[in-house]
Coordinates of C-alpha atoms in Angstrom, one line a residue:
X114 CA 0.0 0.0 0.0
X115 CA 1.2 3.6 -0.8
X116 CA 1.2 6.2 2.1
X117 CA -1.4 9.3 1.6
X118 CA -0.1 11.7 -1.0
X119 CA -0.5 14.8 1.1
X120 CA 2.2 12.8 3.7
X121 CA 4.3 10.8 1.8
X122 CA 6.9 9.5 3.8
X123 CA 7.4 10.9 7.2
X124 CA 11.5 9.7 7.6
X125 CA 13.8 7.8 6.5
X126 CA 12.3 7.2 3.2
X127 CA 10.3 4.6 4.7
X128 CA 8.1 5.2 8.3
X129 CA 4.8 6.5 7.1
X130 CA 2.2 7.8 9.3
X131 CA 0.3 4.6 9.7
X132 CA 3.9 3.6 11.9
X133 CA 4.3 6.5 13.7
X134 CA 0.2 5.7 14.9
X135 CA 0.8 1.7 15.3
X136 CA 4.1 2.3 17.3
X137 CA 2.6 3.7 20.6
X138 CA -0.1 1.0 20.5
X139 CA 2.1 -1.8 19.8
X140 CA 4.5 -0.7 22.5
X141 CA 1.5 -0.1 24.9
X142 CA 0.1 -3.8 24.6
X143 CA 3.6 -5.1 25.3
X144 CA 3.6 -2.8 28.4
X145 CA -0.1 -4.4 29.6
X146 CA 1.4 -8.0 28.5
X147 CA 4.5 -7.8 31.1
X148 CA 2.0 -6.1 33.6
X149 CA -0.1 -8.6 33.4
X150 CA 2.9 -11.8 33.5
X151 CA 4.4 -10.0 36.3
X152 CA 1.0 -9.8 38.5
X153 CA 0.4 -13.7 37.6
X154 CA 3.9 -14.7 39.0
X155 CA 3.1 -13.0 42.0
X156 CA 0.1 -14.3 42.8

């Protein structure tokens, strides 16, 4: 898929906007995944 035309390529030549969106999210559901392990050890 090609990135929107009005934005293009945001760096590099290759992170679009789509990454720059998905990257927060992805790192936020690895954050609840080793919240979540590290309660189930505990308990």
């Amino acid at each position: 898929r090609e990135p929107d035309a009005q934005l293009g390529f945001i760096a590099l030549d290759w992170v679009t906007m789509g990454h720059l969106l998905s990257f927060p999210m992805i790192l936020f559901g690895i954050f609840l995944l080793v919240l979540a392990y590290s309660k189930r050890g505990k308990t």
